[in-house]
Amino acid sequence: MRSNRATTRAGVSMAATLPMIAGALALGIPAAHADGPARNALTGTRPLWATANADKGAAADSARVNARVYLAGRDAAGLAAYAKAVSDPASPLYGKHLSAKQAQARFGATKAQVTAVKSWLKSAGLTVTGVTAHYVSVSGDVAAAEKAFGTQLHNYAKGKHTYRAPAKSASAPASLKGAVLTVSGLDNAPHKSDHDEQLPPPDAVFKNAGPFSSYFGSKTASSLPSAYGHKIPYAIQGYTGKQLRPAYGAGKYTGKHVRIAITDAYASPTIAFDAGSYAKKHGDAAWKTGQLHQVLPADYTKTEECGASGWYGEETLDVEAVHAVAPNADVTYVGAASCYDDDLLDSLSKIVDNHLADIVSNSWGDVEGNQTPDLAAAYDQVFQFGAVQGIGFYFSSGDDGDQVAASGVKQVDTPANSAWVTAVGGTSLAVGKGDTYQWETGWGTQKANLSADGKSWDAFPGAFTSGAGGGTSKTVPQPYYQQGIVPKKLATANNKAGNRVVPDIAAIADPNTGFLVGQTQTFPDGTQRYSEYRIGGTSLAAPVIAAVQALAQEARGGKAIGFANPSIYQRYGKKGVFHDVTDNPTGSGLAVARTDFVNGLDASGGLATSVRVLGKDSSLHAVKGYDDVTGVGSPSNGYVQSYKGH
């Protein structure tokens, strides 16, 4: 989910912690107050935009506050340490995963801690509205929240809007002995996600215009102008699993006995029909009874604000792409009640608390500048609980390159920036005749339109339109597994000590070399019918990599890979494991021709012809070795096999 990021997600949360200390991020330091007992500051609970210059004065005492107090558990530092050890192939604890019940018993909050937290919140005048293994939710007025959290709540200007936020970091009584991880909800700016792919609204039908190539280069645009001194092929109609599986070394593996979960917001009402129709039409294995599950909330919220129908296509893409590459994997779709972080966190927690899968594909996120440390800590804690249980999370890296064109600031995406997830970048993929892998570039597209006389491309190679997200985090320290592999120039771009660089691995993402998807859509006459179109974005790359990981887990004898980054980087540099993706693999410049319906449906509104130049991802570059477009590269023929016996 990321095509219309700016319009769908306003203020994410998430990934900002060093692997060894993430769980302790918000525990703070005890401080004695003249007007009361010692308290522990909950670091990061005052957002960066709540500055003195933006202060519009105190919030009304009677205004309502809905907050979540996240529980640190009985051993936050121990959770982070075990999550690291169990994921590191060099550790004696590698692969010694715990069950969900064991993880909670060892690292979760105790009954006494929960009771103490509830008592504290109630004594301040707040009403406890819910209790889970991860947090206590409360509601009340501003006056009660200020009493509970030891800070005034003020109104602050943020862009063209005004939002409430703490005037200083919130705190909790030191007597709770570190039971509180952090608190979210004291600021009321939107905290939500959008999806990543170049996705047209599924409530209105969308079709691609031809001509097409059936495989890369199969149909040359002989009547159109040359590019880079030679005639170019038409964009493909859309790859299918039959073409993607050999490209990424699937071999005989199908994901049998491996469980994959997919998270998005809302739920497509036609997913079973669409996925079944697509598999039958394109030669994928038929879905077996009970192979596709959905775990959904009782109620959905913010459907208009989040553009609920737009998420149907994301779910459809994710489910069909996973099945195309890993046709025998068990798939569980976990839909969130909305696109807001609280609800997305709940979906991730359902997977961890019930161990619904070992591999989790997530095609949603926001820019790092919108993340807040309180939610970053809450996300990382869920990822750490997942790691100790052998659950790996895969997040798309974004579709706007370095983000300068989209947000005005060079930055990475979140949650992909978390040190506890596998960030999946994107490529342009050429699969040739006979389903043979030809090459990949880093995904980055420039577009130039056909001139009025049809004899040239206007302002060739054109303007940047989209590309795989990547770059260096400004907030997340460099994780140990990237040290010595990520070039120092990248790691130290924002901090001499070194920060996290995104992505970790990559797969097909370019919509011009994209995936064919089938979905029920609404036609102009009001009827709803199954239809197919080509799609791309790192929303495609994430489920493809998740599916490849399922193949690798099968090759490993079914043993969970868990948090995969340490094992991915351990394989870096080994012969035949990764495709080392570069921007211009043929040395001659790469581009495809595209003809599009102006109205997105048929030729009645006219046609638009353009050239799409490949391998031009804003200021990011796919080069030999690790890079900030494709990470260590894409899986090669030896990748899945490298897990056999390991």
XYZ file of C-alpha atoms in Angstrom, residues 161-495:
335
model
C -3.185 22.156 10.977
C -3.189 22.404 14.759
C -2.733 19.321 16.926
C -2.458 18.568 20.617
C 0.816 17.256 22.053
C 2.734 17.067 25.371
C 4.666 20.209 26.255
C 7.460 17.980 27.595
C 8.126 14.249 27.649
C 5.467 12.273 29.447
C 6.490 10.296 32.524
C 5.334 7.470 34.746
C 5.840 6.976 38.496
C 9.216 5.440 39.308
C 7.343 3.161 41.696
C 6.155 1.199 38.657
C 9.770 0.003 38.331
C 10.062 0.300 34.569
C 6.784 -1.457 33.771
C 5.860 1.209 31.178
C 7.512 1.154 27.753
C 5.856 4.259 26.330
C 2.510 5.973 25.811
C 0.857 6.872 22.514
C -2.166 9.057 21.834
C -1.175 12.113 23.845
C -0.632 13.860 20.535
C -3.648 13.687 18.224
C -1.925 14.167 14.860
C -2.868 11.415 12.396
C -0.737 8.283 12.738
C -1.591 6.166 9.745
C -0.152 4.248 6.802
C -0.753 4.009 3.111
C 0.071 1.310 0.611
C 3.002 1.103 -1.741
C 2.116 0.015 -5.208
C 1.147 2.042 -8.252
C -2.449 1.017 -7.663
C -5.494 2.470 -9.406
C -8.667 2.720 -7.352
C -10.190 -0.760 -7.458
C -13.720 0.540 -7.137
C -13.422 1.780 -10.751
C -12.120 -0.546 -13.442
C -8.599 0.025 -14.765
C -7.146 -1.497 -17.910
C -3.756 -1.386 -19.596
C -3.583 -0.471 -23.279
C -1.428 -2.486 -25.666
C 0.678 -3.291 -27.544
C 2.465 -5.491 -24.995
C 5.430 -7.782 -24.794
C 4.555 -11.244 -23.479
C 8.113 -11.601 -22.160
C 10.762 -8.893 -22.033
C 11.671 -7.773 -25.543
C 9.206 -10.017 -27.352
C 7.543 -7.102 -29.182
C 9.614 -4.195 -30.471
C 8.143 -0.699 -30.850
C 9.473 -0.462 -34.403
C 7.245 2.456 -35.408
C 8.235 4.615 -32.437
C 11.399 6.714 -32.011
C 14.559 5.035 -30.776
C 15.985 5.515 -27.292
C 19.674 5.291 -26.475
C 20.309 4.728 -30.189
C 18.183 1.638 -30.666
C 14.594 0.509 -30.972
C 13.002 -0.423 -27.655
C 10.484 -3.088 -26.628
C 6.954 -2.495 -25.442
C 6.293 -2.956 -21.725
C 5.223 -6.461 -20.845
C 1.561 -7.268 -20.246
C 2.448 -8.481 -16.756
C 4.539 -11.357 -15.446
C 2.947 -14.382 -13.818
C 4.208 -16.926 -11.327
C 5.377 -19.175 -14.161
C 7.901 -16.455 -15.076
C 8.806 -15.224 -11.586
C 9.526 -18.605 -9.964
C 12.546 -19.502 -12.136
C 13.808 -15.911 -12.017
C 14.319 -16.241 -8.268
C 15.476 -19.853 -8.106
C 12.317 -21.567 -6.877
C 13.321 -24.928 -8.305
C 11.168 -27.767 -6.977
C 10.098 -25.885 -3.858
C 6.526 -24.633 -3.439
C 6.319 -23.449 0.179
C 4.659 -26.642 1.363
C 3.864 -26.663 5.109
C 5.016 -23.029 5.468
C 2.681 -20.361 6.830
C 2.713 -16.804 5.452
C 0.682 -13.925 6.895
C -0.203 -10.722 5.059
C -1.233 -7.510 6.805
C -3.127 -4.601 5.298
C -6.114 -2.519 6.326
C -9.718 -3.612 5.700
C -10.550 -6.689 3.590
C -11.552 -7.346 -0.005
C -15.022 -8.940 -0.130
C -14.080 -10.826 -3.308
C -10.592 -12.067 -2.437
C -11.398 -15.808 -2.508
C -13.109 -15.572 -5.903
C -10.418 -13.303 -7.376
C -7.480 -15.371 -6.122
C -9.111 -18.596 -7.296
C -9.917 -17.172 -10.716
C -6.416 -15.807 -11.172
C -4.700 -19.069 -10.195
C -6.876 -21.093 -12.572
C -6.371 -18.717 -15.474
C -2.577 -18.523 -15.164
C -1.645 -22.071 -14.313
C -0.914 -21.617 -10.627
C -1.823 -24.504 -8.346
C -5.486 -24.366 -7.392
C -6.160 -23.088 -3.893
C -6.919 -25.986 -1.566
C -9.785 -25.873 0.927
C -8.543 -24.092 4.038
C -5.354 -22.796 2.395
C -6.485 -19.149 2.487
C -7.679 -17.720 5.807
C -8.784 -14.272 6.954
C -8.488 -12.848 10.477
C -10.604 -9.709 10.603
C -11.741 -7.201 13.237
C -15.320 -7.010 14.415
C -15.699 -3.453 13.108
C -13.961 -1.162 10.615
C -13.330 2.541 11.223
C -12.181 5.608 9.265
C -13.180 3.940 6.000
C -13.532 7.212 4.102
C -10.433 8.848 5.540
C -8.291 5.798 4.786
C -9.837 5.093 1.382
C -10.905 1.606 2.378
C -11.679 0.383 -1.142
C -8.151 1.266 -2.206
C -6.830 -1.382 0.154
C -8.792 -4.156 -1.581
C -6.341 -4.097 -4.469
C -3.394 -4.245 -2.100
C -4.713 -7.394 -0.463
C -5.425 -8.890 -3.887
C -1.899 -8.188 -5.137
C -0.277 -9.568 -1.980
C -2.333 -12.769 -1.876
C -1.989 -13.522 -5.600
C 1.755 -12.748 -5.709
C 2.489 -14.957 -2.695
C 0.509 -17.852 -4.179
C 2.086 -17.421 -7.617
C 5.607 -17.847 -6.215
C 4.855 -20.224 -3.293
C 1.706 -22.044 -4.476
C 1.534 -24.539 -1.599
C 2.135 -22.100 1.254
C -0.658 -21.549 3.757
C -1.791 -17.903 3.611
C -3.486 -15.936 6.385
C -4.692 -12.413 5.665
C -4.918 -10.236 8.794
C -6.903 -7.075 8.119
C -6.637 -4.011 10.322
C -9.705 -2.019 11.366
C -8.222 1.112 9.760
C -5.001 2.475 8.275
C -4.010 3.995 11.623
C -0.958 2.667 13.435
C -2.881 1.538 16.507
C -4.973 -0.783 14.345
C -2.053 -1.966 12.219
C -0.137 -2.717 15.419
C -3.072 -4.770 16.636
C -2.941 -6.833 13.446
C 0.778 -7.506 13.852
C 0.207 -8.390 17.509
C -2.468 -10.932 16.550
C 0.080 -12.718 14.402
C 2.704 -12.755 17.155
C 0.398 -13.545 20.075
C -1.168 -16.475 18.220
C 1.858 -17.377 16.057
C -0.310 -17.331 12.937
C 2.692 -17.559 10.603
C 6.495 -17.606 10.432
C 6.706 -15.097 7.563
C 4.781 -11.802 7.455
C 4.472 -9.623 4.329
C 3.629 -5.932 4.885
C 3.182 -3.534 1.968
C 2.472 -0.338 3.877
C 4.301 2.491 5.605
C 5.139 6.169 5.663
C 8.146 8.485 5.532
C 10.579 8.444 8.437
C 9.969 12.124 9.116
C 6.428 11.266 10.198
C 7.423 8.543 12.640
C 7.266 9.180 16.374
C 9.495 7.390 18.895
C 6.588 6.253 21.072
C 5.064 4.160 18.306
C 8.520 3.172 17.056
C 9.141 1.537 20.412
C 5.774 -0.229 20.335
C 6.397 -1.590 16.820
C 9.906 -2.761 17.654
C 8.688 -4.606 20.712
C 6.238 -6.576 18.548
C 9.021 -7.347 16.067
C 11.260 -8.536 18.895
C 8.546 -10.819 20.253
C 8.208 -12.130 16.717
C 11.948 -12.731 16.410
C 12.166 -14.825 19.581
C 9.324 -16.986 18.191
C 10.889 -17.398 14.747
C 8.651 -14.897 12.952
C 10.178 -12.625 10.302
C 8.608 -9.363 9.106
C 9.128 -8.065 5.553
C 8.284 -4.431 4.727
C 8.277 -2.679 1.367
C 10.792 0.163 1.129
C 8.510 2.645 -0.654
C 7.877 3.875 -4.200
C 9.253 7.406 -4.232
C 13.004 6.873 -4.394
C 14.862 9.219 -2.061
C 11.523 10.960 -1.283
C 12.753 14.415 -2.359
C 10.216 14.741 -5.183
C 7.348 13.469 -3.012
C 8.095 14.990 0.404
C 10.745 17.622 -0.240
C 13.158 15.851 2.115
C 15.662 13.092 1.443
C 14.575 10.282 3.748
C 13.720 6.601 4.023
C 10.439 4.917 4.801
C 9.172 3.432 8.035
C 8.578 0.691 9.267
C 11.143 -0.437 6.670
C 13.787 1.551 8.576
C 13.438 -0.607 11.686
C 16.524 -2.608 12.598
C 14.163 -5.524 13.358
C 12.533 -5.974 9.934
C 13.696 -6.952 6.469
C 13.319 -3.946 4.166
C 12.501 -4.993 0.607
C 13.645 -2.760 -2.240
C 12.682 -2.948 -5.892
C 14.010 -3.871 -9.310
C 13.058 -3.782 -12.977
C 13.092 -7.398 -14.126
C 13.694 -8.829 -17.591
C 12.439 -12.386 -18.024
C 13.050 -13.614 -21.560
C 11.804 -16.352 -23.829
C 11.407 -19.690 -22.104
C 11.045 -18.001 -18.704
C 14.785 -17.333 -18.530
C 16.236 -14.647 -16.279
C 17.997 -11.969 -18.344
C 18.851 -9.122 -15.999
C 17.569 -6.678 -13.381
C 18.116 -2.986 -12.822
C 17.384 -0.998 -9.726
C 13.812 0.226 -10.074
C 13.737 3.893 -10.969
C 11.666 5.350 -13.791
C 11.912 8.494 -15.891
C 9.147 9.284 -18.348
C 9.158 11.242 -21.624
C 6.082 11.648 -23.808
C 5.925 11.138 -27.559
C 6.293 14.405 -29.453
C 3.337 15.834 -31.357
C 4.829 14.799 -34.711
C 5.609 11.307 -33.421
C 9.274 11.540 -34.424
C 10.959 12.010 -31.038
C 10.564 11.820 -27.264
C 9.991 15.182 -25.584
C 12.861 16.160 -23.263
C 14.275 12.627 -23.252
C 14.953 10.871 -20.864
C 12.224 12.798 -19.043
C 11.300 13.403 -15.421
C 11.503 11.004 -12.482
C 8.144 9.377 -11.764
C 8.770 6.618 -9.229
C 11.371 4.238 -7.871
C 12.338 1.947 -5.033
C 12.670 3.640 -1.665
C 16.031 3.567 0.033
C 18.798 5.519 1.690
C 20.137 6.145 5.160
C 17.967 6.501 8.252
C 18.330 9.640 10.328
C 17.119 8.003 13.529
C 18.029 4.298 13.599
C 21.617 3.355 14.552
C 23.446 0.917 12.321
C 22.556 -2.680 13.198
C 25.434 -5.102 13.683
C 24.530 -7.225 10.666
C 25.152 -4.312 8.260
C 28.587 -3.492 9.650
C 31.392 -4.289 7.240
C 28.958 -4.843 4.357
C 27.164 -1.535 3.862
C 29.649 0.994 2.416
C 30.833 3.476 5.028
C 29.804 6.414 2.833
C 26.184 5.252 2.966
C 26.153 4.274 6.643
C 27.636 7.587 7.787
C 25.601 9.844 5.490
C 23.639 11.254 8.455
C 25.768 10.267 11.431
